[in-house]
mmCIF file of C-alpha atoms in Angstrom:
data_model
loop_
_atom_site.group_PDB
_atom_site.id
_atom_site.type_symbol
_atom_site.label_atom_id
_atom_site.label_comp_id
_atom_site.label_asym_id
_atom_site.label_seq_id
_atom_site.Cartn_x
_atom_site.Cartn_y
_atom_site.Cartn_z
ATOM 1 C CA UNK A 1 96.532 98.231 95.462
ATOM 2 C CA UNK A 2 95.587 100.581 98.241
ATOM 3 C CA UNK A 3 91.784 100.675 97.829
ATOM 4 C CA UNK A 4 91.288 99.511 101.388
ATOM 5 C CA UNK A 5 93.473 102.276 102.717
ATOM 6 C CA UNK A 6 91.713 104.863 100.606
ATOM 7 C CA UNK A 7 88.313 103.807 101.906
ATOM 8 C CA UNK A 8 89.496 103.900 105.495
ATOM 9 C CA UNK A 9 91.029 107.339 105.192
ATOM 10 C CA UNK A 10 88.504 109.090 102.944
ATOM 11 C CA UNK A 11 86.323 110.154 105.844
ATOM 12 C CA UNK A 12 89.378 111.325 107.766
ATOM 13 C CA UNK A 13 90.687 113.700 105.110
ATOM 14 C CA UNK A 14 87.365 115.549 104.968
ATOM 15 C CA UNK A 15 87.308 116.287 108.670
ATOM 16 C CA UNK A 16 90.907 116.862 109.697
ATOM 17 C CA UNK A 17 90.230 120.425 110.831
ATOM 18 C CA UNK A 18 87.817 119.204 113.478
ATOM 19 C CA UNK A 19 90.215 116.468 114.566
ATOM 20 C CA UNK A 20 93.103 118.878 114.946
ATOM 21 C CA UNK A 21 91.770 120.590 118.057
ATOM 22 C CA UNK A 22 90.956 117.258 119.657
ATOM 23 C CA UNK A 23 94.423 115.869 118.989
ATOM 24 C CA UNK A 24 96.208 118.897 120.337
ATOM 25 C CA UNK A 25 94.105 118.919 123.505
ATOM 26 C CA UNK A 26 94.950 115.258 124.026
ATOM 27 C CA UNK A 27 98.660 115.919 123.717
ATOM 28 C CA UNK A 28 98.529 118.934 126.012
ATOM 29 C CA UNK A 29 96.759 116.885 128.673
ATOM 30 C CA UNK A 30 99.414 114.181 128.780
ATOM 31 C CA UNK A 31 100.961 114.087 132.245
ATOM 32 C CA UNK A 32 103.497 111.388 131.638
ATOM 33 C CA UNK A 33 105.180 113.175 128.724
ATOM 34 C CA UNK A 34 108.324 111.381 127.706
ATOM 35 C CA UNK A 35 109.946 109.043 130.217
ATOM 36 C CA UNK A 36 113.371 109.690 131.679
ATOM 37 C CA UNK A 37 116.422 108.724 129.635
ATOM 38 C CA UNK A 38 117.452 106.327 132.401
ATOM 39 C CA UNK A 39 114.439 104.229 131.435
ATOM 40 C CA UNK A 40 115.654 104.082 127.860
ATOM 41 C CA UNK A 41 113.692 106.960 126.325
ATOM 42 C CA UNK A 42 114.136 110.664 125.645
ATOM 43 C CA UNK A 43 114.396 113.086 128.553
ATOM 44 C CA UNK A 44 111.620 115.713 128.792
ATOM 45 C CA UNK A 45 111.949 118.977 126.869
ATOM 46 C CA UNK A 46 110.198 122.295 127.344
ATOM 47 C CA UNK A 47 107.551 121.456 124.742
ATOM 48 C CA UNK A 48 105.716 118.223 124.044
ATOM 49 C CA UNK A 49 107.137 116.801 120.812
ATOM 50 C CA UNK A 50 104.981 117.037 117.711
ATOM 51 C CA UNK A 51 105.737 113.913 115.685
ATOM 52 C CA UNK A 52 104.800 113.175 112.099
ATOM 53 C CA UNK A 53 105.429 109.792 110.484
ATOM 54 C CA UNK A 54 105.860 109.850 106.708
ATOM 55 C CA UNK A 55 105.092 106.548 104.997
ATOM 56 C CA UNK A 56 105.182 105.428 101.381
ATOM 57 C CA UNK A 57 106.949 102.953 99.165
ATOM 58 C CA UNK A 58 110.415 103.593 97.718
ATOM 59 C CA UNK A 59 110.060 106.224 95.009
ATOM 60 C CA UNK A 60 106.733 107.529 96.291
ATOM 61 C CA UNK A 61 108.218 111.035 96.548
ATOM 62 C CA UNK A 62 107.957 111.310 100.322
ATOM 63 C CA UNK A 63 111.552 112.530 100.677
ATOM 64 C CA UNK A 64 110.975 115.469 98.346
ATOM 65 C CA UNK A 65 107.793 116.403 100.172
ATOM 66 C CA UNK A 66 109.616 116.194 103.509
ATOM 67 C CA UNK A 67 112.004 118.883 102.294
ATOM 68 C CA UNK A 68 109.051 121.137 101.477
ATOM 69 C CA UNK A 69 107.422 120.466 104.854
ATOM 70 C CA UNK A 70 110.670 121.311 106.651
ATOM 71 C CA UNK A 71 111.118 124.533 104.682
ATOM 72 C CA UNK A 72 107.499 125.633 105.169
ATOM 73 C CA UNK A 73 106.705 124.507 108.705
ATOM 74 C CA UNK A 74 110.079 124.251 110.469
ATOM 75 C CA UNK A 75 110.246 120.548 111.270
ATOM 76 C CA UNK A 76 113.429 118.602 111.970
ATOM 77 C CA UNK A 77 113.648 115.948 109.247
ATOM 78 C CA UNK A 78 114.766 112.496 110.392
ATOM 79 C CA UNK A 79 115.047 110.067 107.478
ATOM 80 C CA UNK A 80 115.244 106.479 108.706
ATOM 81 C CA UNK A 81 116.925 105.455 105.457
ATOM 82 C CA UNK A 82 119.540 108.212 105.683
ATOM 83 C CA UNK A 83 120.275 107.350 109.320
ATOM 84 C CA UNK A 84 120.805 103.705 108.406
ATOM 85 C CA UNK A 85 123.028 104.575 105.439
ATOM 86 C CA UNK A 86 125.053 106.912 107.663
ATOM 87 C CA UNK A 87 125.492 104.099 110.161
ATOM 88 C CA UNK A 88 126.767 101.846 107.360
ATOM 89 C CA UNK A 89 129.287 104.496 106.298
ATOM 90 C CA UNK A 90 130.482 104.924 109.885
ATOM 91 C CA UNK A 91 131.757 101.311 109.939
ATOM 92 C CA UNK A 92 130.095 100.780 113.313
ATOM 93 C CA UNK A 93 129.333 97.393 114.792
ATOM 94 C CA UNK A 94 125.802 97.568 113.407
ATOM 95 C CA UNK A 95 126.875 98.850 109.997
ATOM 96 C CA UNK A 96 127.679 95.508 108.341
ATOM 97 C CA UNK A 97 124.458 93.943 109.605
ATOM 98 C CA UNK A 98 122.420 96.896 108.337
ATOM 99 C CA UNK A 99 124.107 96.714 104.914
ATOM 100 C CA UNK A 100 123.431 93.008 104.484
ATOM 101 C CA UNK A 101 119.838 93.401 105.650
ATOM 102 C CA UNK A 102 119.147 96.212 103.180
ATOM 103 C CA UNK A 103 120.770 94.332 100.288
ATOM 104 C CA UNK A 104 118.428 91.432 100.948
ATOM 105 C CA UNK A 105 115.455 93.793 100.802
ATOM 106 C CA UNK A 106 114.617 93.057 104.434
ATOM 107 C CA UNK A 107 113.795 95.433 107.274
ATOM 108 C CA UNK A 108 116.465 96.396 109.798
ATOM 109 C CA UNK A 109 115.657 95.294 113.395
ATOM 110 C CA UNK A 110 113.379 97.806 115.081
ATOM 111 C CA UNK A 111 115.581 98.500 118.088
ATOM 112 C CA UNK A 112 118.488 99.482 115.815
ATOM 113 C CA UNK A 113 116.468 102.033 113.853
ATOM 114 C CA UNK A 114 114.673 103.412 116.915
ATOM 115 C CA UNK A 115 118.016 103.852 118.669
ATOM 116 C CA UNK A 116 119.280 105.991 115.774
ATOM 117 C CA UNK A 117 116.073 108.048 115.663
ATOM 118 C CA UNK A 118 116.121 108.560 119.437
ATOM 119 C CA UNK A 119 119.711 109.802 119.328
ATOM 120 C CA UNK A 120 118.833 112.418 116.701
ATOM 121 C CA UNK A 121 115.811 113.570 118.674
ATOM 122 C CA UNK A 122 117.889 113.933 121.831
ATOM 123 C CA UNK A 123 120.438 116.080 120.008
ATOM 124 C CA UNK A 124 117.852 118.357 118.396
ATOM 125 C CA UNK A 125 116.637 121.660 119.836
ATOM 126 C CA UNK A 126 113.485 121.341 117.754
ATOM 127 C CA UNK A 127 110.265 119.856 119.162
ATOM 128 C CA UNK A 128 108.693 119.146 115.744
ATOM 129 C CA UNK A 129 109.943 115.960 114.110
ATOM 130 C CA UNK A 130 109.262 114.629 110.637
ATOM 131 C CA UNK A 131 110.217 110.942 110.704
ATOM 132 C CA UNK A 132 110.536 109.717 107.149
ATOM 133 C CA UNK A 133 110.248 106.029 106.195
ATOM 134 C CA UNK A 134 109.380 104.742 109.649
ATOM 135 C CA UNK A 135 107.614 102.747 111.046
ATOM 136 C CA UNK A 136 107.514 100.200 108.241
ATOM 137 C CA UNK A 137 106.077 97.325 110.282
ATOM 138 C CA UNK A 138 103.861 96.758 113.297
ATOM 139 C CA UNK A 139 106.982 95.735 115.209
ATOM 140 C CA UNK A 140 108.576 99.079 114.257
ATOM 141 C CA UNK A 141 105.503 100.915 115.471
ATOM 142 C CA UNK A 142 105.271 99.103 118.788
ATOM 143 C CA UNK A 143 109.018 99.480 119.415
ATOM 144 C CA UNK A 144 108.927 103.217 118.724
ATOM 145 C CA UNK A 145 105.993 103.823 121.047
ATOM 146 C CA UNK A 146 107.561 101.672 123.769
ATOM 147 C CA UNK A 147 111.080 103.117 123.564
ATOM 148 C CA UNK A 148 110.275 106.750 122.744
ATOM 149 C CA UNK A 149 107.136 106.789 124.882
ATOM 150 C CA UNK A 150 104.779 108.697 122.551
ATOM 151 C CA UNK A 151 102.519 108.222 119.530
ATOM 152 C CA UNK A 152 102.649 110.403 116.405
ATOM 153 C CA UNK A 153 100.310 113.356 115.963
ATOM 154 C CA UNK A 154 100.075 112.908 112.199
ATOM 155 C CA UNK A 155 100.784 110.040 109.801
ATOM 156 C CA UNK A 156 101.169 110.867 106.103
ATOM 157 C CA UNK A 157 100.868 108.076 103.551
ATOM 158 C CA UNK A 158 102.063 108.859 100.018
ATOM 159 C CA UNK A 159 100.036 106.563 97.772
ATOM 160 C CA UNK A 160 101.745 105.985 94.433
ATOM 161 C CA UNK A 161 101.347 103.309 91.691
ATOM 162 C CA UNK A 162 104.050 100.652 91.766
ATOM 163 C CA UNK A 163 105.217 101.248 88.195
ATOM 164 C CA UNK A 164 105.707 104.945 88.925
ATOM 165 C CA UNK A 165 107.735 104.203 92.054
ATOM 166 C CA UNK A 166 110.019 101.802 90.161
ATOM 167 C CA UNK A 167 110.582 104.382 87.403
ATOM 168 C CA UNK A 168 111.408 107.131 89.889
ATOM 169 C CA UNK A 169 113.896 105.014 91.843
ATOM 170 C CA UNK A 170 115.745 103.798 88.757
ATOM 171 C CA UNK A 171 115.958 107.336 87.356
ATOM 172 C CA UNK A 172 117.194 109.204 90.429
ATOM 173 C CA UNK A 173 120.859 108.088 90.110
ATOM 174 C CA UNK A 174 121.849 108.976 93.674
ATOM 175 C CA UNK A 175 124.216 106.047 94.129
ATOM 176 C CA UNK A 176 122.229 104.453 96.941
ATOM 177 C CA UNK A 177 123.096 100.867 97.775
ATOM 178 C CA UNK A 178 119.434 99.850 97.470
ATOM 179 C CA UNK A 179 118.613 101.685 94.203
ATOM 180 C CA UNK A 180 118.645 98.795 91.747
ATOM 181 C CA UNK A 181 115.868 96.826 90.058
ATOM 182 C CA UNK A 182 116.329 93.613 92.045
ATOM 183 C CA UNK A 183 116.363 95.363 95.414
ATOM 184 C CA UNK A 184 113.535 97.755 94.572
ATOM 185 C CA UNK A 185 111.245 94.828 93.722
ATOM 186 C CA UNK A 186 112.098 93.177 97.047
ATOM 187 C CA UNK A 187 111.493 96.440 98.906
ATOM 188 C CA UNK A 188 108.104 96.912 97.266
ATOM 189 C CA UNK A 189 107.074 93.364 98.145
ATOM 190 C CA UNK A 190 108.107 93.904 101.757
ATOM 191 C CA UNK A 191 106.377 97.282 101.884
ATOM 192 C CA UNK A 192 103.100 95.887 100.580
ATOM 193 C CA UNK A 193 103.172 92.924 102.961
ATOM 194 C CA UNK A 194 104.269 94.653 106.165
ATOM 195 C CA UNK A 195 103.374 98.344 105.953
ATOM 196 C CA UNK A 196 99.658 97.994 105.199
ATOM 197 C CA UNK A 197 98.840 96.912 108.802
ATOM 198 C CA UNK A 198 100.649 100.017 110.098
ATOM 199 C CA UNK A 199 98.741 102.262 107.701
ATOM 200 C CA UNK A 200 95.430 100.646 108.646
ATOM 201 C CA UNK A 201 96.230 100.961 112.363
ATOM 202 C CA UNK A 202 96.787 104.710 112.128
ATOM 203 C CA UNK A 203 93.729 105.098 109.922
ATOM 204 C CA UNK A 204 91.632 103.512 112.660
ATOM 205 C CA UNK A 205 93.305 105.826 115.205
ATOM 206 C CA UNK A 206 92.237 108.861 113.166
ATOM 207 C CA UNK A 207 95.812 109.943 112.469
ATOM 208 C CA UNK A 208 96.226 108.963 108.806
ATOM 209 C CA UNK A 209 96.209 111.362 105.851
ATOM 210 C CA UNK A 210 96.505 109.745 102.427
ATOM 211 C CA UNK A 211 98.281 111.835 99.777
ATOM 212 C CA UNK A 212 97.875 110.971 96.103
ATOM 213 C CA UNK A 213 101.531 111.092 95.071
ATOM 214 C CA UNK A 214 101.078 111.715 91.353
ATOM 215 C CA UNK A 215 101.716 115.083 89.721
ATOM 216 C CA UNK A 216 104.317 117.784 90.132
ATOM 217 C CA UNK A 217 106.054 118.384 93.463
ATOM 218 C CA UNK A 218 104.016 121.557 93.971
ATOM 219 C CA UNK A 219 100.731 119.849 93.099
ATOM 220 C CA UNK A 220 101.382 117.097 95.616
ATOM 221 C CA UNK A 221 102.434 119.603 98.279
ATOM 222 C CA UNK A 222 99.105 121.408 97.909
ATOM 223 C CA UNK A 223 97.530 118.276 99.418
ATOM 224 C CA UNK A 224 100.034 118.330 102.282
ATOM 225 C CA UNK A 225 100.051 122.025 103.169
ATOM 226 C CA UNK A 226 96.506 122.288 104.659
ATOM 227 C CA UNK A 227 97.181 119.470 107.116
ATOM 228 C CA UNK A 228 100.025 121.267 108.888
ATOM 229 C CA UNK A 229 98.537 124.713 108.368
ATOM 230 C CA UNK A 230 95.491 123.565 110.340
ATOM 231 C CA UNK A 231 97.618 122.489 113.289
ATOM 232 C CA UNK A 232 99.483 125.805 113.268
ATOM 233 C CA UNK A 233 96.176 127.704 113.219
ATOM 234 C CA UNK A 234 94.870 125.789 116.227
ATOM 235 C CA UNK A 235 98.194 126.127 118.052
#
C-alpha cells in the first residue's frame, strides 16, 4: 500500500546523519522565528521550537512510540486525537461538532485542531514538541504552517499493514468513541486518501523517516532512536 512512500524515503533514511546538520543550521538561521501572538501565532520563546510530526494510520502504534520518545528525549507530547477528545468532554461550543465529525470518520476542520495545538504549545515551557496524528491532510499542513509560522524538523511515518492496524484498534479496549469496526474502516479509507500527499510532500522536503511498525515496541523503537540521537549529537 505504501510502496511509493517507501521508495521516496529509502534514500533519506540512509543519509539522515548528514541531513541533520543541514537542518539544524537552517533553523538556527531563521530570523523571523515565530510571529507575534497578535498575528494569530505563538509568541517567541528563548529557543527555536523543534517540532516532530508523527503520522500513521489508527493502530499503527505511533502513540506507544511517542511515549518512548518523550521518556528518552524529553519532548512534550501533543496528541491531536487526545486534544480533540478532551474538547468533546469539555462540552465546549466546538465539542459537538468534533464528536459528529469523528463519528462519521471525517477529519475535523484544520483551524479547530491547530487552535488546540497552538494553545498547548503556548502553555508549555518545553521547546521540543512531538505532535502526534497531525497533519492528516494537505489542508492541515498548510494551516499549521500558516498559523504556527514554522515547518517541522522531523516527520515520522509509522508504516503498518491495514489488517494489523484493525486488529490492534479492536483489541485495545480503551473506550474511545472512534474505536469500532465501522469507524476504523472509515478512518483508514480517509487516511489512505488524504494523508499520502502529506507524506509524499515531506519526503520530497527531506524530512520524512519511514518506520516499519511491525514487531515488539522495543524493536520498533530501535528504528526511531537513532533519528533523535543524531539531532542531539549535532546539537
